[in-house]
Amino acid sequence: MKTFVEIDRTNNGDYLKLLSVVSRLSRLFSESSTPYINYRVVENIFCRSFEAVNLSRTDTAFDASYNFTDIGLIGIGLKTFTSTGERKSEKIAEFNQLSSQLKNLTEEKLAKRLAYFRNERIELANRTYGIGTSLYHIVARKNNELLLFETDYDKININNIKLLKSKDASLQFEDGNHTYSFNFSKSTLFREFNIPRNAFRLPISIVDDPYSLLLELFEENKIAIKSLKRSLDDKKNTIVLPLYGIKNKKKYVFEKSGLNQWNASGRKRDFGEVYIPIPKDIHDKYPGFFPPRDIEFNLQVPTGEIFQAKVCQDSSKALMTNPNKALSDWILRRVFKLKEGELLTIEKMEELGFDSVIVEKDKKGNFRIDKAKSNSYDDFINTDFFTPKNG
């Protein structure tokens, strides 16, 4: 399998060019001779250059997915960090929502529980996006250069875990392949990455006065700037929907409605009878985002499948698919991996690290749905950042 540097150079692509150009502007942020490039920028450059799908906003285990013609869809973890030596420990997962389950465990049980949670999130990403294999693509920043390489994206071998060091602030362990450390106060898991000697080296000549350069570009490209503004104004409309309700001021997945509607009392119901709740606040704050009640529209899930969907019930409070079973097969069976007759709970959501979905609408009225990290709905409904332009 070719490396991404090889793919870029073979196709005379933009990846190395864009990394170099952005890194040359490092004086905008730092006086250091180590190039500065934000990890989000690297994610965007990577996805643009290789036409990869950007997954970073969904807070899944992978930052992108890429379709190799001879392998199929792979998950990509993108890491950008400063390195002065041959190895660097970097964050690979956060477990803030699960800190209460981790704080009283013995060291060995803690290491195994962390490994279990980490592996479950990788499996969740594989199921959600139809990914068969995965790797890390690394951009390491050193003095006047970038080092680029790929390495494995292994799950943690739980049966081979050995404790290394235990301190008041952290626990270190290894599984025969990699060394991991867990920061107690931040509930954050780190992995040690080794920088190979054959990593691709991209020399960076940092511009001394990037401000003058930007002013020149501004004067020369006023028309282009206006065009960029129009493209930003035309960006996809976006909302976030919660997969839970509120009970006694706490998040709660109701046992007889929403994604557990199949369990409702009264008439006999099919296990596929579910819906995603649409809170009144969404209709009030984003009127016209969805078509009128019972009008069908296309809804694409992360694997590329397109469902027929509509909003239903009184006050248009439910997002459903036709057939209804399509929604349950995707989110309950594939994503949450629940069996028929098994209730979805807030504990299950916390374990997997998400409790909401993000819904995007393009200018043609087609919709796309994906999972969103825990607390995304609260963050969304209390900000105007995503306020859509209807129409």
PDB file of N, CA, C and O in Angstrom, residues 58-115:
ATOM      1  N   THR A  58     -17.426  14.824  14.026  1.00  0.00           N
ATOM      2  CA  THR A  58     -18.303  13.862  14.696  1.00  0.00           C
ATOM      3  C   THR A  58     -17.685  13.280  15.958  1.00  0.00           C
ATOM      4  O   THR A  58     -18.325  12.514  16.662  1.00  0.00           O
ATOM      5  N   ASP A  59     -16.418  13.636  16.243  1.00  0.00           N
ATOM      6  CA  ASP A  59     -15.735  13.140  17.434  1.00  0.00           C
ATOM      7  C   ASP A  59     -15.716  11.623  17.460  1.00  0.00           C
ATOM      8  O   ASP A  59     -15.905  10.996  18.501  1.00  0.00           O
ATOM      9  N   THR A  60     -15.510  11.001  16.317  1.00  0.00           N
ATOM     10  CA  THR A  60     -15.392   9.555  16.248  1.00  0.00           C
ATOM     11  C   THR A  60     -13.937   9.162  16.444  1.00  0.00           C
ATOM     12  O   THR A  60     -13.061  10.017  16.594  1.00  0.00           O
ATOM     13  N   ALA A  61     -13.651   7.860  16.449  1.00  0.00           N
ATOM     14  CA  ALA A  61     -12.279   7.412  16.680  1.00  0.00           C
ATOM     15  C   ALA A  61     -11.339   7.851  15.562  1.00  0.00           C
ATOM     16  O   ALA A  61     -10.135   7.999  15.776  1.00  0.00           O
ATOM     17  N   PHE A  62     -11.883   8.044  14.355  1.00  0.00           N
ATOM     18  CA  PHE A  62     -11.063   8.442  13.210  1.00  0.00           C
ATOM     19  C   PHE A  62     -11.334   9.900  12.839  1.00  0.00           C
ATOM     20  O   PHE A  62     -12.427  10.412  13.047  1.00  0.00           O
ATOM     21  N   ASP A  63     -10.329  10.530  12.244  1.00  0.00           N
ATOM     22  CA  ASP A  63     -10.479  11.911  11.783  1.00  0.00           C
ATOM     23  C   ASP A  63     -10.931  11.978  10.335  1.00  0.00           C
ATOM     24  O   ASP A  63     -11.458  13.001   9.889  1.00  0.00           O
ATOM     25  N   ALA A  64     -10.724  10.891   9.577  1.00  0.00           N
ATOM     26  CA  ALA A  64     -11.092  10.870   8.168  1.00  0.00           C
ATOM     27  C   ALA A  64     -11.250   9.425   7.716  1.00  0.00           C
ATOM     28  O   ALA A  64     -10.785   8.491   8.377  1.00  0.00           O
ATOM     29  N   SER A  65     -11.914   9.249   6.590  1.00  0.00           N
ATOM     30  CA  SER A  65     -11.965   7.938   5.932  1.00  0.00           C
ATOM     31  C   SER A  65     -11.530   8.122   4.489  1.00  0.00           C
ATOM     32  O   SER A  65     -11.808   9.142   3.859  1.00  0.00           O
ATOM     33  N   TYR A  66     -10.839   7.113   3.968  1.00  0.00           N
ATOM     34  CA  TYR A  66     -10.284   7.193   2.616  1.00  0.00           C
ATOM     35  C   TYR A  66     -10.501   5.858   1.923  1.00  0.00           C
ATOM     36  O   TYR A  66     -10.327   4.794   2.529  1.00  0.00           O
ATOM     37  N   ASN A  67     -10.848   5.913   0.646  1.00  0.00           N
ATOM     38  CA  ASN A  67     -11.160   4.697  -0.107  1.00  0.00           C
ATOM     39  C   ASN A  67      -9.987   4.307  -1.002  1.00  0.00           C
ATOM     40  O   ASN A  67      -9.753   4.924  -2.030  1.00  0.00           O
ATOM     41  N   PHE A  68      -9.217   3.305  -0.565  1.00  0.00           N
ATOM     42  CA  PHE A  68      -8.168   2.738  -1.401  1.00  0.00           C
ATOM     43  C   PHE A  68      -8.808   1.767  -2.388  1.00  0.00           C
ATOM     44  O   PHE A  68      -9.596   0.892  -1.997  1.00  0.00           O
ATOM     45  N   THR A  69      -8.468   1.881  -3.665  1.00  0.00           N
ATOM     46  CA  THR A  69      -9.113   1.057  -4.684  1.00  0.00           C
ATOM     47  C   THR A  69      -8.865  -0.431  -4.474  1.00  0.00           C
ATOM     48  O   THR A  69      -9.729  -1.262  -4.762  1.00  0.00           O
ATOM     49  N   ASP A  70      -7.694  -0.794  -3.950  1.00  0.00           N
ATOM     50  CA  ASP A  70      -7.364  -2.217  -3.787  1.00  0.00           C
ATOM     51  C   ASP A  70      -7.636  -2.749  -2.385  1.00  0.00           C
ATOM     52  O   ASP A  70      -7.514  -3.952  -2.141  1.00  0.00           O
ATOM     53  N   ILE A  71      -8.015  -1.868  -1.456  1.00  0.00           N
ATOM     54  CA  ILE A  71      -8.238  -2.290  -0.065  1.00  0.00           C
ATOM     55  C   ILE A  71      -9.666  -2.020   0.382  1.00  0.00           C
ATOM     56  O   ILE A  71     -10.282  -2.817   1.078  1.00  0.00           O
ATOM     57  N   GLY A  72     -10.213  -0.899  -0.031  1.00  0.00           N
ATOM     58  CA  GLY A  72     -11.529  -0.488   0.427  1.00  0.00           C
ATOM     59  C   GLY A  72     -11.415   0.682   1.377  1.00  0.00           C
ATOM     60  O   GLY A  72     -10.382   1.357   1.457  1.00  0.00           O
ATOM     61  N   LEU A  73     -12.466   0.919   2.121  1.00  0.00           N
ATOM     62  CA  LEU A  73     -12.535   2.081   3.003  1.00  0.00           C
ATOM     63  C   LEU A  73     -11.678   1.866   4.249  1.00  0.00           C
ATOM     64  O   LEU A  73     -11.822   0.857   4.946  1.00  0.00           O
ATOM     65  N   ILE A  74     -10.792   2.820   4.537  1.00  0.00           N
ATOM     66  CA  ILE A  74      -9.967   2.733   5.738  1.00  0.00           C
ATOM     67  C   ILE A  74     -10.191   3.975   6.597  1.00  0.00           C
ATOM     68  O   ILE A  74     -10.524   5.046   6.107  1.00  0.00           O
ATOM     69  N   GLY A  75     -10.024   3.791   7.897  1.00  0.00           N
ATOM     70  CA  GLY A  75     -10.116   4.912   8.825  1.00  0.00           C
ATOM     71  C   GLY A  75      -8.742   5.532   9.026  1.00  0.00           C
ATOM     72  O   GLY A  75      -7.733   4.810   9.132  1.00  0.00           O
ATOM     73  N   ILE A  76      -8.692   6.853   9.085  1.00  0.00           N
ATOM     74  CA  ILE A  76      -7.429   7.570   9.235  1.00  0.00           C
ATOM     75  C   ILE A  76      -7.449   8.369  10.532  1.00  0.00           C
ATOM     76  O   ILE A  76      -8.335   9.190  10.762  1.00  0.00           O
ATOM     77  N   GLY A  77      -6.468   8.123  11.384  1.00  0.00           N
ATOM     78  CA  GLY A  77      -6.234   8.979  12.532  1.00  0.00           C
ATOM     79  C   GLY A  77      -5.151   9.975  12.163  1.00  0.00           C
ATOM     80  O   GLY A  77      -4.055   9.567  11.750  1.00  0.00           O
ATOM     81  N   LEU A  78      -5.437  11.264  12.247  1.00  0.00           N
ATOM     82  CA  LEU A  78      -4.478  12.309  11.867  1.00  0.00           C
ATOM     83  C   LEU A  78      -3.897  12.942  13.135  1.00  0.00           C
ATOM     84  O   LEU A  78      -4.640  13.447  13.972  1.00  0.00           O
ATOM     85  N   LYS A  79      -2.583  12.891  13.255  1.00  0.00           N
ATOM     86  CA  LYS A  79      -1.914  13.457  14.423  1.00  0.00           C
ATOM     87  C   LYS A  79      -0.889  14.498  13.981  1.00  0.00           C
ATOM     88  O   LYS A  79      -0.097  14.258  13.070  1.00  0.00           O
ATOM     89  N   THR A  80      -0.922  15.648  14.641  1.00  0.00           N
ATOM     90  CA  THR A  80       0.020  16.733  14.383  1.00  0.00           C
ATOM     91  C   THR A  80       0.631  17.148  15.710  1.00  0.00           C
ATOM     92  O   THR A  80      -0.094  17.520  16.631  1.00  0.00           O
ATOM     93  N   PHE A  81       1.953  17.043  15.820  1.00  0.00           N
ATOM     94  CA  PHE A  81       2.574  17.397  17.097  1.00  0.00           C
ATOM     95  C   PHE A  81       4.026  17.819  16.904  1.00  0.00           C
ATOM     96  O   PHE A  81       4.662  17.510  15.892  1.00  0.00           O
ATOM     97  N   THR A  82       4.535  18.554  17.888  1.00  0.00           N
ATOM     98  CA  THR A  82       5.937  18.942  17.914  1.00  0.00           C
ATOM     99  C   THR A  82       6.755  17.806  18.511  1.00  0.00           C
ATOM    100  O   THR A  82       6.355  17.187  19.499  1.00  0.00           O
ATOM    101  N   SER A  83       7.902  17.524  17.907  1.00  0.00           N
ATOM    102  CA  SER A  83       8.742  16.440  18.409  1.00  0.00           C
ATOM    103  C   SER A  83      10.200  16.859  18.387  1.00  0.00           C
ATOM    104  O   SER A  83      10.695  17.387  17.391  1.00  0.00           O
ATOM    105  N   THR A  84      10.882  16.632  19.495  1.00  0.00           N
ATOM    106  CA  THR A  84      12.314  16.924  19.576  1.00  0.00           C
ATOM    107  C   THR A  84      13.149  15.655  19.640  1.00  0.00           C
ATOM    108  O   THR A  84      14.376  15.718  19.567  1.00  0.00           O
ATOM    109  N   GLY A  85      12.485  14.515  19.776  1.00  0.00           N
ATOM    110  CA  GLY A  85      13.209  13.255  19.881  1.00  0.00           C
ATOM    111  C   GLY A  85      12.671  12.212  18.936  1.00  0.00           C
ATOM    112  O   GLY A  85      12.079  12.523  17.902  1.00  0.00           O
ATOM    113  N   GLU A  86      12.840  10.942  19.297  1.00  0.00           N
ATOM    114  CA  GLU A  86      12.433   9.830  18.442  1.00  0.00           C
ATOM    115  C   GLU A  86      11.045   9.302  18.799  1.00  0.00           C
ATOM    116  O   GLU A  86      10.539   8.421  18.118  1.00  0.00           O
ATOM    117  N   ARG A  87      10.458   9.807  19.872  1.00  0.00           N
ATOM    118  CA  ARG A  87       9.135   9.337  20.269  1.00  0.00           C
ATOM    119  C   ARG A  87       8.366  10.471  20.930  1.00  0.00           C
ATOM    120  O   ARG A  87       8.951  11.418  21.454  1.00  0.00           O
ATOM    121  N   LYS A  88       7.055  10.356  20.902  1.00  0.00           N
ATOM    122  CA  LYS A  88       6.204  11.392  21.496  1.00  0.00           C
ATOM    123  C   LYS A  88       4.908  10.749  21.970  1.00  0.00           C
ATOM    124  O   LYS A  88       4.297   9.959  21.248  1.00  0.00           O
ATOM    125  N   SER A  89       4.470  11.097  23.175  1.00  0.00           N
ATOM    126  CA  SER A  89       3.209  10.614  23.719  1.00  0.00           C
ATOM    127  C   SER A  89       2.109  11.603  23.379  1.00  0.00           C
ATOM    128  O   SER A  89       2.233  12.795  23.673  1.00  0.00           O
ATOM    129  N   GLU A  90       1.040  11.119  22.737  1.00  0.00           N
ATOM    130  CA  GLU A  90      -0.040  11.983  22.274  1.00  0.00           C
ATOM    131  C   GLU A  90      -1.406  11.451  22.700  1.00  0.00           C
ATOM    132  O   GLU A  90      -1.624  10.235  22.787  1.00  0.00           O
ATOM    133  N   LYS A  91      -2.341  12.382  22.915  1.00  0.00           N
ATOM    134  CA  LYS A  91      -3.698  12.018  23.324  1.00  0.00           C
ATOM    135  C   LYS A  91      -4.397  11.223  22.228  1.00  0.00           C
ATOM    136  O   LYS A  91      -4.355  11.592  21.059  1.00  0.00           O
ATOM    137  N   ILE A  92      -5.051  10.129  22.605  1.00  0.00           N
ATOM    138  CA  ILE A  92      -5.824   9.352  21.631  1.00  0.00           C
ATOM    139  C   ILE A  92      -7.287   9.204  22.036  1.00  0.00           C
ATOM    140  O   ILE A  92      -8.113   8.817  21.206  1.00  0.00           O
ATOM    141  N   ALA A  93      -7.644   9.513  23.288  1.00  0.00           N
ATOM    142  CA  ALA A  93      -9.047   9.389  23.709  1.00  0.00           C
ATOM    143  C   ALA A  93      -9.267  10.134  25.015  1.00  0.00           C
ATOM    144  O   ALA A  93      -8.365  10.245  25.850  1.00  0.00           O
ATOM    145  N   GLU A  94     -10.515  10.651  25.175  1.00  0.00           N
ATOM    146  CA  GLU A  94     -10.939  11.270  26.422  1.00  0.00           C
ATOM    147  C   GLU A  94     -12.140  10.516  26.974  1.00  0.00           C
ATOM    148  O   GLU A  94     -13.008  10.090  26.215  1.00  0.00           O
ATOM    149  N   PHE A  95     -12.182  10.368  28.298  1.00  0.00           N
ATOM    150  CA  PHE A  95     -13.270   9.625  28.929  1.00  0.00           C
ATOM    151  C   PHE A  95     -13.900  10.427  30.061  1.00  0.00           C
ATOM    152  O   PHE A  95     -14.174   9.901  31.139  1.00  0.00           O
ATOM    153  N   ASN A  96     -14.134  11.718  29.807  1.00  0.00           N
ATOM    154  CA  ASN A  96     -14.703  12.578  30.842  1.00  0.00           C
ATOM    155  C   ASN A  96     -16.065  12.085  31.323  1.00  0.00           C
ATOM    156  O   ASN A  96     -16.379  12.149  32.516  1.00  0.00           O
ATOM    157  N   GLN A  97     -16.899  11.617  30.389  1.00  0.00           N
ATOM    158  CA  GLN A  97     -18.230  11.167  30.749  1.00  0.00           C
ATOM    159  C   GLN A  97     -18.202   9.877  31.578  1.00  0.00           C
ATOM    160  O   GLN A  97     -19.188   9.513  32.209  1.00  0.00           O
ATOM    161  N   LEU A  98     -17.071   9.178  31.566  1.00  0.00           N
ATOM    162  CA  LEU A  98     -16.965   7.892  32.252  1.00  0.00           C
ATOM    163  C   LEU A  98     -16.057   7.959  33.479  1.00  0.00           C
ATOM    164  O   LEU A  98     -15.730   6.932  34.061  1.00  0.00           O
ATOM    165  N   SER A  99     -15.661   9.154  33.885  1.00  0.00           N
ATOM    166  CA  SER A  99     -14.702   9.295  34.985  1.00  0.00           C
ATOM    167  C   SER A  99     -15.205   8.671  36.281  1.00  0.00           C
ATOM    168  O   SER A  99     -14.415   8.109  37.051  1.00  0.00           O
ATOM    169  N   SER A 100     -16.518   8.735  36.507  1.00  0.00           N
ATOM    170  CA  SER A 100     -17.066   8.158  37.743  1.00  0.00           C
ATOM    171  C   SER A 100     -16.927   6.640  37.769  1.00  0.00           C
ATOM    172  O   SER A 100     -16.838   6.029  38.839  1.00  0.00           O
ATOM    173  N   GLN A 101     -16.910   6.008  36.591  1.00  0.00           N
ATOM    174  CA  GLN A 101     -16.749   4.551  36.513  1.00  0.00           C
ATOM    175  C   GLN A 101     -15.294   4.124  36.651  1.00  0.00           C
ATOM    176  O   GLN A 101     -15.013   2.953  36.891  1.00  0.00           O
ATOM    177  N   LEU A 102     -14.371   5.068  36.501  1.00  0.00           N
ATOM    178  CA  LEU A 102     -12.953   4.733  36.470  1.00  0.00           C
ATOM    179  C   LEU A 102     -12.210   5.058  37.762  1.00  0.00           C
ATOM    180  O   LEU A 102     -11.170   4.461  38.037  1.00  0.00           O
ATOM    181  N   LYS A 103     -12.759   5.966  38.563  1.00  0.00           N
ATOM    182  CA  LYS A 103     -11.959   6.549  39.646  1.00  0.00           C
ATOM    183  C   LYS A 103     -11.629   5.589  40.791  1.00  0.00           C
ATOM    184  O   LYS A 103     -10.616   5.761  41.461  1.00  0.00           O
ATOM    185  N   ASN A 104     -12.438   4.567  41.026  1.00  0.00           N
ATOM    186  CA  ASN A 104     -12.193   3.692  42.185  1.00  0.00           C
ATOM    187  C   ASN A 104     -11.647   2.316  41.808  1.00  0.00           C
ATOM    188  O   ASN A 104     -11.599   1.408  42.642  1.00  0.00           O
ATOM    189  N   LEU A 105     -11.214   2.154  40.570  1.00  0.00           N
ATOM    190  CA  LEU A 105     -10.700   0.860  40.112  1.00  0.00           C
ATOM    191  C   LEU A 105      -9.249   0.667  40.531  1.00  0.00           C
ATOM    192  O   LEU A 105      -8.490   1.621  40.665  1.00  0.00           O
ATOM    193  N   THR A 106      -8.855  -0.592  40.732  1.00  0.00           N
ATOM    194  CA  THR A 106      -7.447  -0.893  40.962  1.00  0.00           C
ATOM    195  C   THR A 106      -6.667  -0.597  39.679  1.00  0.00           C
ATOM    196  O   THR A 106      -7.255  -0.459  38.599  1.00  0.00           O
ATOM    197  N   GLU A 107      -5.357  -0.518  39.772  1.00  0.00           N
ATOM    198  CA  GLU A 107      -4.541  -0.151  38.614  1.00  0.00           C
ATOM    199  C   GLU A 107      -4.742  -1.107  37.442  1.00  0.00           C
ATOM    200  O   GLU A 107      -4.907  -0.690  36.298  1.00  0.00           O
ATOM    201  N   GLU A 108      -4.731  -2.408  37.712  1.00  0.00           N
ATOM    202  CA  GLU A 108      -4.887  -3.396  36.644  1.00  0.00           C
ATOM    203  C   GLU A 108      -6.277  -3.319  36.017  1.00  0.00           C
ATOM    204  O   GLU A 108      -6.428  -3.333  34.793  1.00  0.00           O
ATOM    205  N   LYS A 109      -7.303  -3.227  36.855  1.00  0.00           N
ATOM    206  CA  LYS A 109      -8.667  -3.127  36.332  1.00  0.00           C
ATOM    207  C   LYS A 109      -8.868  -1.830  35.564  1.00  0.00           C
ATOM    208  O   LYS A 109      -9.584  -1.797  34.561  1.00  0.00           O
ATOM    209  N   LEU A 110      -8.229  -0.745  36.028  1.00  0.00           N
ATOM    210  CA  LEU A 110      -8.337   0.526  35.333  1.00  0.00           C
ATOM    211  C   LEU A 110      -7.740   0.420  33.934  1.00  0.00           C
ATOM    212  O   LEU A 110      -8.343   0.863  32.950  1.00  0.00           O
ATOM    213  N   ALA A 111      -6.545  -0.153  33.836  1.00  0.00           N
ATOM    214  CA  ALA A 111      -5.892  -0.290  32.532  1.00  0.00           C
ATOM    215  C   ALA A 111      -6.756  -1.121  31.586  1.00  0.00           C
ATOM    216  O   ALA A 111      -6.928  -0.765  30.407  1.00  0.00           O
ATOM    217  N   LYS A 112      -7.331  -2.207  32.079  1.00  0.00           N
ATOM    218  CA  LYS A 112      -8.155  -3.067  31.225  1.00  0.00           C
ATOM    219  C   LYS A 112      -9.470  -2.388  30.854  1.00  0.00           C
ATOM    220  O   LYS A 112      -9.961  -2.563  29.735  1.00  0.00           O
ATOM    221  N   ARG A 113     -10.012  -1.607  31.769  1.00  0.00           N
ATOM    222  CA  ARG A 113     -11.261  -0.916  31.469  1.00  0.00           C
ATOM    223  C   ARG A 113     -11.025   0.181  30.426  1.00  0.00           C
ATOM    224  O   ARG A 113     -11.844   0.381  29.525  1.00  0.00           O
ATOM    225  N   LEU A 114      -9.914   0.889  30.555  1.00  0.00           N
ATOM    226  CA  LEU A 114      -9.564   1.896  29.559  1.00  0.00           C
ATOM    227  C   LEU A 114      -9.390   1.263  28.181  1.00  0.00           C
ATOM    228  O   LEU A 114      -9.846   1.800  27.169  1.00  0.00           O
ATOM    229  N   ALA A 115      -8.722   0.115  28.157  1.00  0.00           N
ATOM    230  CA  ALA A 115      -8.518  -0.587  26.890  1.00  0.00           C
ATOM    231  C   ALA A 115      -9.859  -1.008  26.289  1.00  0.00           C
ATOM    232  O   ALA A 115     -10.069  -0.895  25.074  1.00  0.00           O
TER     233      ALA A 115
END
